[in-house]
Tab-separated table of C-alpha atoms in Angstrom:
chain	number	residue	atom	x	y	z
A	48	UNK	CA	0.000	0.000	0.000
A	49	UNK	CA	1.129	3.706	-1.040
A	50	UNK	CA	1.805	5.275	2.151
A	51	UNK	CA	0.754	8.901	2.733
A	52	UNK	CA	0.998	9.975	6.242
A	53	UNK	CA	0.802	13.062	7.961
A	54	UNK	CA	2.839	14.264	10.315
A	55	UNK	CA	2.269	12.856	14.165
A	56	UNK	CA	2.062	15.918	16.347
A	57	UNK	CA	4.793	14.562	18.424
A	58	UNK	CA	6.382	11.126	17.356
A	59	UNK	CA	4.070	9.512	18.796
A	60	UNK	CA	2.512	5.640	18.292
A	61	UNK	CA	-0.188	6.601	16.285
A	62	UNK	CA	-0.024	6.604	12.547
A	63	UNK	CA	-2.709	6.591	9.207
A	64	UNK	CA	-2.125	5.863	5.465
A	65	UNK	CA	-4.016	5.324	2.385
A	66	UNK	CA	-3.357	4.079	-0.852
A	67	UNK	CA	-4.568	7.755	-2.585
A	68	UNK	CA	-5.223	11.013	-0.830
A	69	UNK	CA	-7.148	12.119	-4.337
A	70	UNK	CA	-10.496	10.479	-4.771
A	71	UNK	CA	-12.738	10.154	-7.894
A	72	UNK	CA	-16.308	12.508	-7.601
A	73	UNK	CA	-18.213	9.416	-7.938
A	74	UNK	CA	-19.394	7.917	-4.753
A	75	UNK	CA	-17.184	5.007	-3.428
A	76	UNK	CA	-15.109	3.972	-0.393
A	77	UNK	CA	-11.378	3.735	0.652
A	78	UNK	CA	-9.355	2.284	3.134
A	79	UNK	CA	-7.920	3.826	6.045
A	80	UNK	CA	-4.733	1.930	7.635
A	81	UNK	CA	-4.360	2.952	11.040
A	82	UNK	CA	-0.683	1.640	12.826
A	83	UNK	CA	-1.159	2.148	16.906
A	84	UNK	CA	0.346	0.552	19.748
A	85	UNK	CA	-2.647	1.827	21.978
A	86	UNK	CA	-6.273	2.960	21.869
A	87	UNK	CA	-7.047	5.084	19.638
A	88	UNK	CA	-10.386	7.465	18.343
A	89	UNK	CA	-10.804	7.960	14.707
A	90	UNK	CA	-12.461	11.425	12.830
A	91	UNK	CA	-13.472	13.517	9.961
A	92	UNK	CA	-13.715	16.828	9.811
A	93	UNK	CA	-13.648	19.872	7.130
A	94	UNK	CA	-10.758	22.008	6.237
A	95	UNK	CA	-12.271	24.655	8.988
A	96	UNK	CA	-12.592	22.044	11.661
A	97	UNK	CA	-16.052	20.985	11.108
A	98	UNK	CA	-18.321	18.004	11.111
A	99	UNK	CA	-19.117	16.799	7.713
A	100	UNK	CA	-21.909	15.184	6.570
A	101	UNK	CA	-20.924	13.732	2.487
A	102	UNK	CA	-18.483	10.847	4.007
A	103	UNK	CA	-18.418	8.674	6.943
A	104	UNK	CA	-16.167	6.159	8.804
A	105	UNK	CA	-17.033	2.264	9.023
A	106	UNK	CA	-15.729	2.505	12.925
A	107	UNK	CA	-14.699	5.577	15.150
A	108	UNK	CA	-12.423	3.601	17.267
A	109	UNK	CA	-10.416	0.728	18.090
A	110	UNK	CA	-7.193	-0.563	19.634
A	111	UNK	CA	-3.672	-1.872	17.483
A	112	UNK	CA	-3.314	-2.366	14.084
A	113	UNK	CA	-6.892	-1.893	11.833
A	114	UNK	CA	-8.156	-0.998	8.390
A	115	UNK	CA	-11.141	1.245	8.410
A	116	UNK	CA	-13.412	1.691	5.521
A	117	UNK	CA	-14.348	5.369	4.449
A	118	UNK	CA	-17.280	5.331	2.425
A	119	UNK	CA	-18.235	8.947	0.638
A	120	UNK	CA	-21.177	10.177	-1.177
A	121	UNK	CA	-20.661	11.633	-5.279
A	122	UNK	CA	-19.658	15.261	-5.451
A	123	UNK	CA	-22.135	16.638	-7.917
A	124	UNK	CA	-20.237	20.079	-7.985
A	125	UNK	CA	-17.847	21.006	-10.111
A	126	UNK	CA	-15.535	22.265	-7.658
A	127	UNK	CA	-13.231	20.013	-5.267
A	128	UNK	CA	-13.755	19.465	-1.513
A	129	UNK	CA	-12.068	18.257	1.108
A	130	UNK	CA	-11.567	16.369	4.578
A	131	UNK	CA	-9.198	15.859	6.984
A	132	UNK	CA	-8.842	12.213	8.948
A	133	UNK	CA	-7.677	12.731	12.134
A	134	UNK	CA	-6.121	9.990	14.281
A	135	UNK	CA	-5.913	10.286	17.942
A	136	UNK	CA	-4.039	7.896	20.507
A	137	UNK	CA	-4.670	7.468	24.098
A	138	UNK	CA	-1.235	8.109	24.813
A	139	UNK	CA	-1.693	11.426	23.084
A	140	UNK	CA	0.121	10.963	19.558
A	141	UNK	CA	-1.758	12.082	16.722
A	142	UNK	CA	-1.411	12.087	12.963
A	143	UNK	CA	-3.967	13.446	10.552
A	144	UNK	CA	-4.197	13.304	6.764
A	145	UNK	CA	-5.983	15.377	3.932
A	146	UNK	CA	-8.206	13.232	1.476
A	147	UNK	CA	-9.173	15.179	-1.619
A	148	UNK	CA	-12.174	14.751	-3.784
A	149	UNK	CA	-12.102	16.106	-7.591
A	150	UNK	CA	-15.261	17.929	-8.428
A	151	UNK	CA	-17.518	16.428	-11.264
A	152	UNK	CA	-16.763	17.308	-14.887
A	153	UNK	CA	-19.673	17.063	-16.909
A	154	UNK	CA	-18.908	15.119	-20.027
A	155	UNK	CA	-17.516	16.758	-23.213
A	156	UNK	CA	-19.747	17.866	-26.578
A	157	UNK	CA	-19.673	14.818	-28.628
A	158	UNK	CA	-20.382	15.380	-32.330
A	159	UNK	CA	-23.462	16.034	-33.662
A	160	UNK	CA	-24.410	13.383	-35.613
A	161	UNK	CA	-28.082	12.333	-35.406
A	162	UNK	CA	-27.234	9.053	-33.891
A	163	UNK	CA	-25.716	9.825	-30.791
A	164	UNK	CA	-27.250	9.942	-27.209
A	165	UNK	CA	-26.074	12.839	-25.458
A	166	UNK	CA	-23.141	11.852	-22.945
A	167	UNK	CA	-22.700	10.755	-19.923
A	168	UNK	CA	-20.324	10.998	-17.493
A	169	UNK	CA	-18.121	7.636	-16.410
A	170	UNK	CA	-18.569	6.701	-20.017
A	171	UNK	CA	-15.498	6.730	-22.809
A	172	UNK	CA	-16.686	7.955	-26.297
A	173	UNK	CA	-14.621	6.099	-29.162
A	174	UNK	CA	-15.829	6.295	-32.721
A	175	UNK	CA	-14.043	4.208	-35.586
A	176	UNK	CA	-13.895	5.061	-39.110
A	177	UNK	CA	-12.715	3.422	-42.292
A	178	UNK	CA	-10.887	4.092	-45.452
A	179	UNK	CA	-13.251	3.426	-48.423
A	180	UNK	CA	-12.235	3.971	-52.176
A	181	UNK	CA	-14.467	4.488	-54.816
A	182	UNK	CA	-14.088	5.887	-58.436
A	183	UNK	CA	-10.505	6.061	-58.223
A	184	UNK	CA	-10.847	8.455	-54.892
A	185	UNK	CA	-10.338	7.603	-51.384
A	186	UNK	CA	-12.884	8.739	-48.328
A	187	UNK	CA	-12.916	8.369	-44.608
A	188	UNK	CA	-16.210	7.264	-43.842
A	189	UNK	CA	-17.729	6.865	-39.747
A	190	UNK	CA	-18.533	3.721	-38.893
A	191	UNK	CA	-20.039	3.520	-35.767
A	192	UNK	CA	-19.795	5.106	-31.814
A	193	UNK	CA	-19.792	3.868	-28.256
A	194	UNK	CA	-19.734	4.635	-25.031
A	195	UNK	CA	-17.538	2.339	-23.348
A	196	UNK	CA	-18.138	1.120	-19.285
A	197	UNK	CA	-14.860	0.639	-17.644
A	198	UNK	CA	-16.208	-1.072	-14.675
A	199	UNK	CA	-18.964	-3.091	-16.530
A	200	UNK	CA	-16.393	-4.314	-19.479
A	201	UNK	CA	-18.903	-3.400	-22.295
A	202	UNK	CA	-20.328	-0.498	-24.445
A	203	UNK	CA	-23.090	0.626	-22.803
A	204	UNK	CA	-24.331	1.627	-25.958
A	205	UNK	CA	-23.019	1.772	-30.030
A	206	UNK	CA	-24.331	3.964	-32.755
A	207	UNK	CA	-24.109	4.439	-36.345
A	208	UNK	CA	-25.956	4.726	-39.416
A	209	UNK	CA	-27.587	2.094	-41.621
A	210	UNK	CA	-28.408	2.385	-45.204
A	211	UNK	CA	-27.881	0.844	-48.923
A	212	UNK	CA	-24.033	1.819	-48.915
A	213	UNK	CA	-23.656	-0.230	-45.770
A	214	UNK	CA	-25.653	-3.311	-46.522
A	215	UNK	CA	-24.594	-4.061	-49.568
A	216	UNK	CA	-21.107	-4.980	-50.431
A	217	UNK	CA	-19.210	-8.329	-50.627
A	218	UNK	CA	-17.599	-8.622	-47.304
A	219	UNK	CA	-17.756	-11.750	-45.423
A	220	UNK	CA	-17.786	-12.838	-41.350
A	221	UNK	CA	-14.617	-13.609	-39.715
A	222	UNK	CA	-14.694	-15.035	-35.936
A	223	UNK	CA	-10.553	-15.338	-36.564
A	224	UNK	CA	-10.908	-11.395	-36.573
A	225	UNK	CA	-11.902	-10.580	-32.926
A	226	UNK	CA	-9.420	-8.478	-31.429
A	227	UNK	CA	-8.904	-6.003	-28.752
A	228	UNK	CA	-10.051	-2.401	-29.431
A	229	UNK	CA	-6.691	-0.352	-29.371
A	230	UNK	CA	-8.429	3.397	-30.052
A	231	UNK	CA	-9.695	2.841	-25.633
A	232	UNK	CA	-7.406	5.284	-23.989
A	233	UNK	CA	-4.231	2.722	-22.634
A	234	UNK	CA	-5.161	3.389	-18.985
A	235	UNK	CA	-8.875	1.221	-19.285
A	236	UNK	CA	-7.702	-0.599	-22.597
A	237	UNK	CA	-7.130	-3.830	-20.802
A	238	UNK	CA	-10.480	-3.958	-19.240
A	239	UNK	CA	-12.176	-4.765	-22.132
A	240	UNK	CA	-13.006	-8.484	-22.421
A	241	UNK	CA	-9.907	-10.777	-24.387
A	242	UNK	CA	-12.560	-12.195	-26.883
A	243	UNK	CA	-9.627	-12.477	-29.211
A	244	UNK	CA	-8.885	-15.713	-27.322
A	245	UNK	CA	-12.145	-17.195	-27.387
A	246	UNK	CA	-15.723	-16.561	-26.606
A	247	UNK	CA	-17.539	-16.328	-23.085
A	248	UNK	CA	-17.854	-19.152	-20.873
A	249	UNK	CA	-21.401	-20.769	-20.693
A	250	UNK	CA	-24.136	-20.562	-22.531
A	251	UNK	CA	-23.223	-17.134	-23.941
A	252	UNK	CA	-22.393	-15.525	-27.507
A	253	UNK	CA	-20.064	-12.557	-27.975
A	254	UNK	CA	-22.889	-10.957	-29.134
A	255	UNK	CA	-22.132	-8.147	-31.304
A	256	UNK	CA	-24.168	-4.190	-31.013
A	257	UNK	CA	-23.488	-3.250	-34.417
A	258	UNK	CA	-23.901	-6.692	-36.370
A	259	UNK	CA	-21.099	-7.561	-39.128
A	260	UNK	CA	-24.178	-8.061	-41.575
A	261	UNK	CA	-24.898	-4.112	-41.206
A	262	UNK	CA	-21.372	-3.236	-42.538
A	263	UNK	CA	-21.043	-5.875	-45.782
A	264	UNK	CA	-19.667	-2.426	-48.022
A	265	UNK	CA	-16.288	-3.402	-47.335
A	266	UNK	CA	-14.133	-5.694	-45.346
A	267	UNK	CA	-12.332	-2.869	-43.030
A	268	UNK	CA	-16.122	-1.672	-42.246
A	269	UNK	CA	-16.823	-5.046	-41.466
A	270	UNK	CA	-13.635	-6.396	-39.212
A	271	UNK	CA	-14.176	-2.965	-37.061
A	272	UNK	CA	-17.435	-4.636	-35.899
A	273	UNK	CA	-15.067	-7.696	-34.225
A	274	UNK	CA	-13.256	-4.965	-31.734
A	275	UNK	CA	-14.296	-6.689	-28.147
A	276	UNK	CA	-15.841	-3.121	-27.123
A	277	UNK	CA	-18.912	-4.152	-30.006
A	278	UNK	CA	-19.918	-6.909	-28.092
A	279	UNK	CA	-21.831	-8.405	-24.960
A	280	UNK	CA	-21.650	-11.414	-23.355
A	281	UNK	CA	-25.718	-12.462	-24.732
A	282	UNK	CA	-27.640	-15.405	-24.658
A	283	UNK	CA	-26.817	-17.838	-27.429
A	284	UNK	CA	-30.568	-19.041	-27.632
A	285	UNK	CA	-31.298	-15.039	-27.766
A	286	UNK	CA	-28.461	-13.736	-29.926
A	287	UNK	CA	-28.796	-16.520	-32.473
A	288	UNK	CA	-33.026	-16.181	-32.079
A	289	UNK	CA	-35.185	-13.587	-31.249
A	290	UNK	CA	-32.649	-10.924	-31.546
A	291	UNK	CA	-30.675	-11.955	-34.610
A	292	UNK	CA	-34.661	-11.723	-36.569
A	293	UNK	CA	-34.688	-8.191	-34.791
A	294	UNK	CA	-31.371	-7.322	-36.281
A	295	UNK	CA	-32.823	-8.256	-39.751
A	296	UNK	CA	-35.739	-6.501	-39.346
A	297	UNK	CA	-33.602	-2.996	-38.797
A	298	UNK	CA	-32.113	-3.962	-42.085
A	299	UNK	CA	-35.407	-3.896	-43.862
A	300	UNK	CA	-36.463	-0.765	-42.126
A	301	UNK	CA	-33.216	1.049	-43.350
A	302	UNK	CA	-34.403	-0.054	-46.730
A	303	UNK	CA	-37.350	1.846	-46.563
A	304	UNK	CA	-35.869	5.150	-45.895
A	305	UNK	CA	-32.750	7.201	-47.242
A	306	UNK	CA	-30.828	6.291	-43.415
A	307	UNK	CA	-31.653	4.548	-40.933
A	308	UNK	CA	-30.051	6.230	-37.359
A	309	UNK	CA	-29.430	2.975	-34.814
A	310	UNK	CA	-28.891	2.855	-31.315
A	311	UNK	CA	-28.021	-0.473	-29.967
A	312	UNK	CA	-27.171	-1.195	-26.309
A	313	UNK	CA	-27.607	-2.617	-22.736
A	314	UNK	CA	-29.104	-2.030	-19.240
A	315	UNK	CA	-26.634	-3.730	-16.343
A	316	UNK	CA	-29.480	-4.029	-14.493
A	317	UNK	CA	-29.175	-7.938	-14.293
A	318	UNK	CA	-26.980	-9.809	-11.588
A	319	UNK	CA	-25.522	-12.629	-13.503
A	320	UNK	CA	-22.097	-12.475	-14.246
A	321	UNK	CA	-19.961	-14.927	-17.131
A	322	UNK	CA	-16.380	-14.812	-17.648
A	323	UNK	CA	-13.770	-14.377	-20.628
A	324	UNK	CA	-10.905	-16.754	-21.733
A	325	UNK	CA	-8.003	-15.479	-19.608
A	326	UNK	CA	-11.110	-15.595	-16.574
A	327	UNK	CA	-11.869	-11.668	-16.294
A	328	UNK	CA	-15.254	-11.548	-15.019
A	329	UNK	CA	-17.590	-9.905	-17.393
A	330	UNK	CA	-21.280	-8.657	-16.197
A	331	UNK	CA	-24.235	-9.560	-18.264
A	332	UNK	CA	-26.804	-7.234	-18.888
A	333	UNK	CA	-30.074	-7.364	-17.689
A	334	UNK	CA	-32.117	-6.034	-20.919
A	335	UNK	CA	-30.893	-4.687	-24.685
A	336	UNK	CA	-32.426	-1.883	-26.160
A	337	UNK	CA	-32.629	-0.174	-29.898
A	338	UNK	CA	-33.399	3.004	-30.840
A	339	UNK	CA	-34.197	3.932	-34.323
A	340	UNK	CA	-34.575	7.028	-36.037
A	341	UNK	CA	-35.215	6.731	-39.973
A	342	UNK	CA	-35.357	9.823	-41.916
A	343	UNK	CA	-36.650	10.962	-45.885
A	344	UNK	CA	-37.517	8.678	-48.107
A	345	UNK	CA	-41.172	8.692	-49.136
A	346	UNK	CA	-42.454	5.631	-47.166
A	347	UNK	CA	-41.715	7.540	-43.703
A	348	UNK	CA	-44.599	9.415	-44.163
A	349	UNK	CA	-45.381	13.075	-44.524
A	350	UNK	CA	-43.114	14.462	-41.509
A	351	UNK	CA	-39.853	12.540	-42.982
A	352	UNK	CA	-39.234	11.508	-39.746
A	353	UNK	CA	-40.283	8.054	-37.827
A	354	UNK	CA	-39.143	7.031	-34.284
A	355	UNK	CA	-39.249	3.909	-33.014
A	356	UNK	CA	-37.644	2.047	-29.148
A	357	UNK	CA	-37.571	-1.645	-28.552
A	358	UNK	CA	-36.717	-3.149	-25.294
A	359	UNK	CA	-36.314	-6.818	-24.193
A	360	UNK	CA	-35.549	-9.162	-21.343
A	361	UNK	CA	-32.843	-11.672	-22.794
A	362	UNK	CA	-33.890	-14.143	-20.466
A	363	UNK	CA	-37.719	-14.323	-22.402
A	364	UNK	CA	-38.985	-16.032	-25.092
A	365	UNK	CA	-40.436	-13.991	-27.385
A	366	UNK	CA	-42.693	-14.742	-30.249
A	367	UNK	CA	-43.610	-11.236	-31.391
A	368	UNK	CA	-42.857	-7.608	-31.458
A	369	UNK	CA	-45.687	-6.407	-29.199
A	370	UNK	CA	-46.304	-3.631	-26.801
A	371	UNK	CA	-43.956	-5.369	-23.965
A	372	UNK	CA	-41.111	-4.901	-26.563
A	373	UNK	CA	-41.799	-1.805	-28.982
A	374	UNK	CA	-41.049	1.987	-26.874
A	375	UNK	CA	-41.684	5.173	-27.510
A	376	UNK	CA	-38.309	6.836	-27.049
A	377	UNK	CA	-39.554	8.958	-24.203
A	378	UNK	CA	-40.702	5.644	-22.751
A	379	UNK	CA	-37.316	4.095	-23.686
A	380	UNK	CA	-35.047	6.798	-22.208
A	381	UNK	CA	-36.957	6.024	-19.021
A	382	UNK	CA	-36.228	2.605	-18.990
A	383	UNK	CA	-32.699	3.202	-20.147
A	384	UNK	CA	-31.592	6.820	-18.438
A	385	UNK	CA	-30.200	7.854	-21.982
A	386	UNK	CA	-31.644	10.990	-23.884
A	387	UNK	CA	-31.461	9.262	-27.374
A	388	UNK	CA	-31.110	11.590	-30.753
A	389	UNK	CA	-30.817	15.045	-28.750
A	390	UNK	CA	-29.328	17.136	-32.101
A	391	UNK	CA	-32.245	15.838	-34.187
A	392	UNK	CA	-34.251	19.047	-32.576
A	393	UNK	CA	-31.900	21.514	-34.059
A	394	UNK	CA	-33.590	20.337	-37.383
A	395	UNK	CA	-37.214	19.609	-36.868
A	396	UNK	CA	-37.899	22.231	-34.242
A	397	UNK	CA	-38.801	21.141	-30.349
A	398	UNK	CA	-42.482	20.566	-30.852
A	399	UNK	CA	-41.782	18.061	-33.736
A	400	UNK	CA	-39.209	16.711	-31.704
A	401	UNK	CA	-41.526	15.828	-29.390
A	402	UNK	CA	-44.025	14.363	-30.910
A	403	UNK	CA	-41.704	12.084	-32.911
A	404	UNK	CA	-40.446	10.145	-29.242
A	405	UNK	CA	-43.874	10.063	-27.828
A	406	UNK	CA	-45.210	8.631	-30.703
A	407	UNK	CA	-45.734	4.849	-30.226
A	408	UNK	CA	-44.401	2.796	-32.994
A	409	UNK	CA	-47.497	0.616	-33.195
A	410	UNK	CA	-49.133	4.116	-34.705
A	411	UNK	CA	-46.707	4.381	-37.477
A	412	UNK	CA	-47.464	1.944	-40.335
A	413	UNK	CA	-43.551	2.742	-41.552
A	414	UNK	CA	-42.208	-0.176	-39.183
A	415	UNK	CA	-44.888	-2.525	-40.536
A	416	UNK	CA	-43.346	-5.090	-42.614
C-alpha cells in the first residue's frame, strides 16, 4: 500500500495511510490503515474544523493495528472538496491526513451526428472510421460510436448509421478477426473483455451491437465490428433467435428510408455475471435496447421523420414484437436513463421533436413489414 501519512504531532505511536489522498467525484469507499500501539479514536472533519456530513467512517475507534473503511457520497459540484482524517491515541500521539475529492466534470460535446445519445459521465466515447475507395478516390467514412463502461467491461451503448451503402457490399464474417479495441485510452484498454482468445464461458455468444451483416460495403467496415468493445456477453438461444430476426428486421427498415439512425445497447441491471478466456469476469446485462430514427424517403410518411424504441428481457422467449417490446423513445429513455437523438431538434424544431419520441411505434405503419 502507497503510504501517505501526515505528520504525528509529536512522534508519537499513532499513525494513518491510504493508498490515494485524491479520490474520484463518484461515490465510493477507501481504506484507512491505522498503525497504533494503543487505543485510539478515529475522525473527519472539514478544512475549517467541522463536522461533515458527504463521508463517513465504518468505525470511530479501536485498539492496534486496523483498516477502516471510508465510504463517501458523489460530489455533484464542479468544484473540489475536502476532509481531513484525524487519528488520535490514548497516549496522546496524533497524525492526521488530507483526502481530496475532484469535483464532477460534466462530459464533453460529442459530435453532432443524429445518432448519438447525449453523454454521460463515467462513459469513454470512441468512434471508428474506415478508409473506403471508390471511383478512383479515397474517403474516410464513420462507422459507428460507443460509449464504453470501464467497470462493466462493455459499451453501454453503439451507434451508427444504416443504409444501402452499408448493406450491400461483398464482405464476409470472420470469428478469426476478434481483437482487442486499441483506439480505448491505454489506462482502461485492458479492461475490455480478451474475446480475441475465445468466446464467453457458458451458454453465452459474444454478441455483437453493431452486427457484421450491417457493414457488408467493405471488409475494413466489417472487421471494425469484431473490436471486443462491439460486443456483450448475450444469450446464445437469444443472440442466435429472437434478436438476430430483430437485427434483420432494422435492415429492412433502413431499406425503406434514405438512413436509418441505430442505437443499440444494454441495461446492467441484471446480476448474472460470465467470464472471458483469460477468466476476467464480465457482467451480463439485464435487458438490450434499440433506438431507431429513420429519416426521408417517401415511405416515412409526410413528416420525414419516424421514431421507433424496442426493449427486451434476454432471459424471455419472445414470439412477437408487441407492446412489452416496442417503446416510444420517451418511454425508452426512461427505462434506459439515456436521452437518445438530442441534435435531431436543431432540425425539426422542439415541438416536432416531441411528438416524434412520444409517438408509439405501433401508430406508425412505416415499421410494418
Amino acid at each position: 500500500m502507497l503510504s501517505c501519512t501526515g505528520a504525528s504531532t509529536d512522534g508519537g505511536v499513532v499513525k494513518l495511510n491510504v493508498s490515494s489522498t485524491t479520490r474520484g467525484a463518484d461515490a465510493s469507499y477507501f481504506w484507512v490503515g491505522v498503525a497504533a500501539s494503543c487505543n485510539w479514536n478515529l475522525e473527519l472533519r472539514s478544512m475549517e474544523g467541522d463536522g461533515i456530513s458527504w463521508a463517513r467512517l465504518e468505525t470511530a475507534s479501536g485498539s492496534g493495528n486496523a483498516q477502516v473503511k471510508c465510504v463517501y457520497d458523489a460530489n455533484s459540484s464542479e468544484e473540489q472538496r475536502s476532509l481531513r482524517l484525524i487519528l488520535s491515541g490514548s497516549d496522546g500521539s496524533r497524525d492526521a491526513l488530507i483526502i481530496v475529492q475532484q469535483g464532477f466534470a460534466p462530459p464533453s460535446p460529442l459530435p453532432g451526428w443524429l445518432e448519438l445519445p447525449s453523454p454521460k459521465a463515467g462513459l469513454e466515447f470512441v468512434s471508428h472510421t474506415f478508409e473506403y475507395t471508390s471511383g478512383g478516390l479515397d474517403r474516410k467514412i464513420r462507422n459507428y460510436s460507443y460509449a464504453y463502461s470501464a467497470s462493466d467491461r462493455l459499451s453501454i451503448w453503439v451507434a451508427y448509421p444504416l443504409n444501402s451503402f452499408f448493406t450491400s457490399g461483398s464482405a464476409d464474417r470472420d470469428f478469426s478477426e476478434w481483437q482487442m479495441d486499441m483506439k480505448l485510452p491505454e489506462s482502461i484498454r485492458y479492461t475490455q473483455p480478451s474475446l480475441d482468445q475465445g468466446g464467453y464461458s457458458g451458454a453465452y455468444d459474444r454478441g455483437h451491437q453493431c452486427p457484421a451483416a450491417d457493414r457488408k460495403c467493405c471488409q475494413s467496415a466489417m472487421n471494425q465490428t469484431f473490436y471486443c468493445t462491439n460486443s456483450t456477453p448475450q444469450r446464445s438461444k437469444f443472440n442466435q433467435g429472437f434478436w438476430g430476426d430483430l437485427e434483420g428486421r432494422v435492415r429492412a427498415y433502413s431499406n425503406k428510408c434514405d438512413t436509418l439512425y441505430v442505437v443499440t445497447g444494454c441495461v446492467m441491471d441484471g446480476s448474472l455475471t460470465t467470464t472471458d478466456k483469460l477468466g476476467k469476469i464480465c457482467p451480463v446485462p439485464g435487458h438490450y435496447f434499440k433506438a431507431l430514427l429513420a429519416r426521408g424517403g417517401s415511405k416515412v410518411g409526410g413528416k420525414g421523420w419516424a421514431m421507433a424504441g424496442f426493449y427486451l428481457d434476454p432471459e424471455r422467449n419472445y414470439t412477437s414484437l408487441d407492446a412489452s417490446v416496442t417503446k416510444s423513445i420517451d418511454d425508452l429513455e426512461t427505462l434506459t436513463g439515456l436521452d437518445f437523438f438530442p441534435s435531431l431538434e436543431a432540425l425539426v424544431g422542439p415541438a416536432q421533436a416531441a411528438a416524434l419520441e412520444a409517438e408509439k411505434p405501433q401508430n406508425n405503419k412505416f415499421w410494418e413489414l
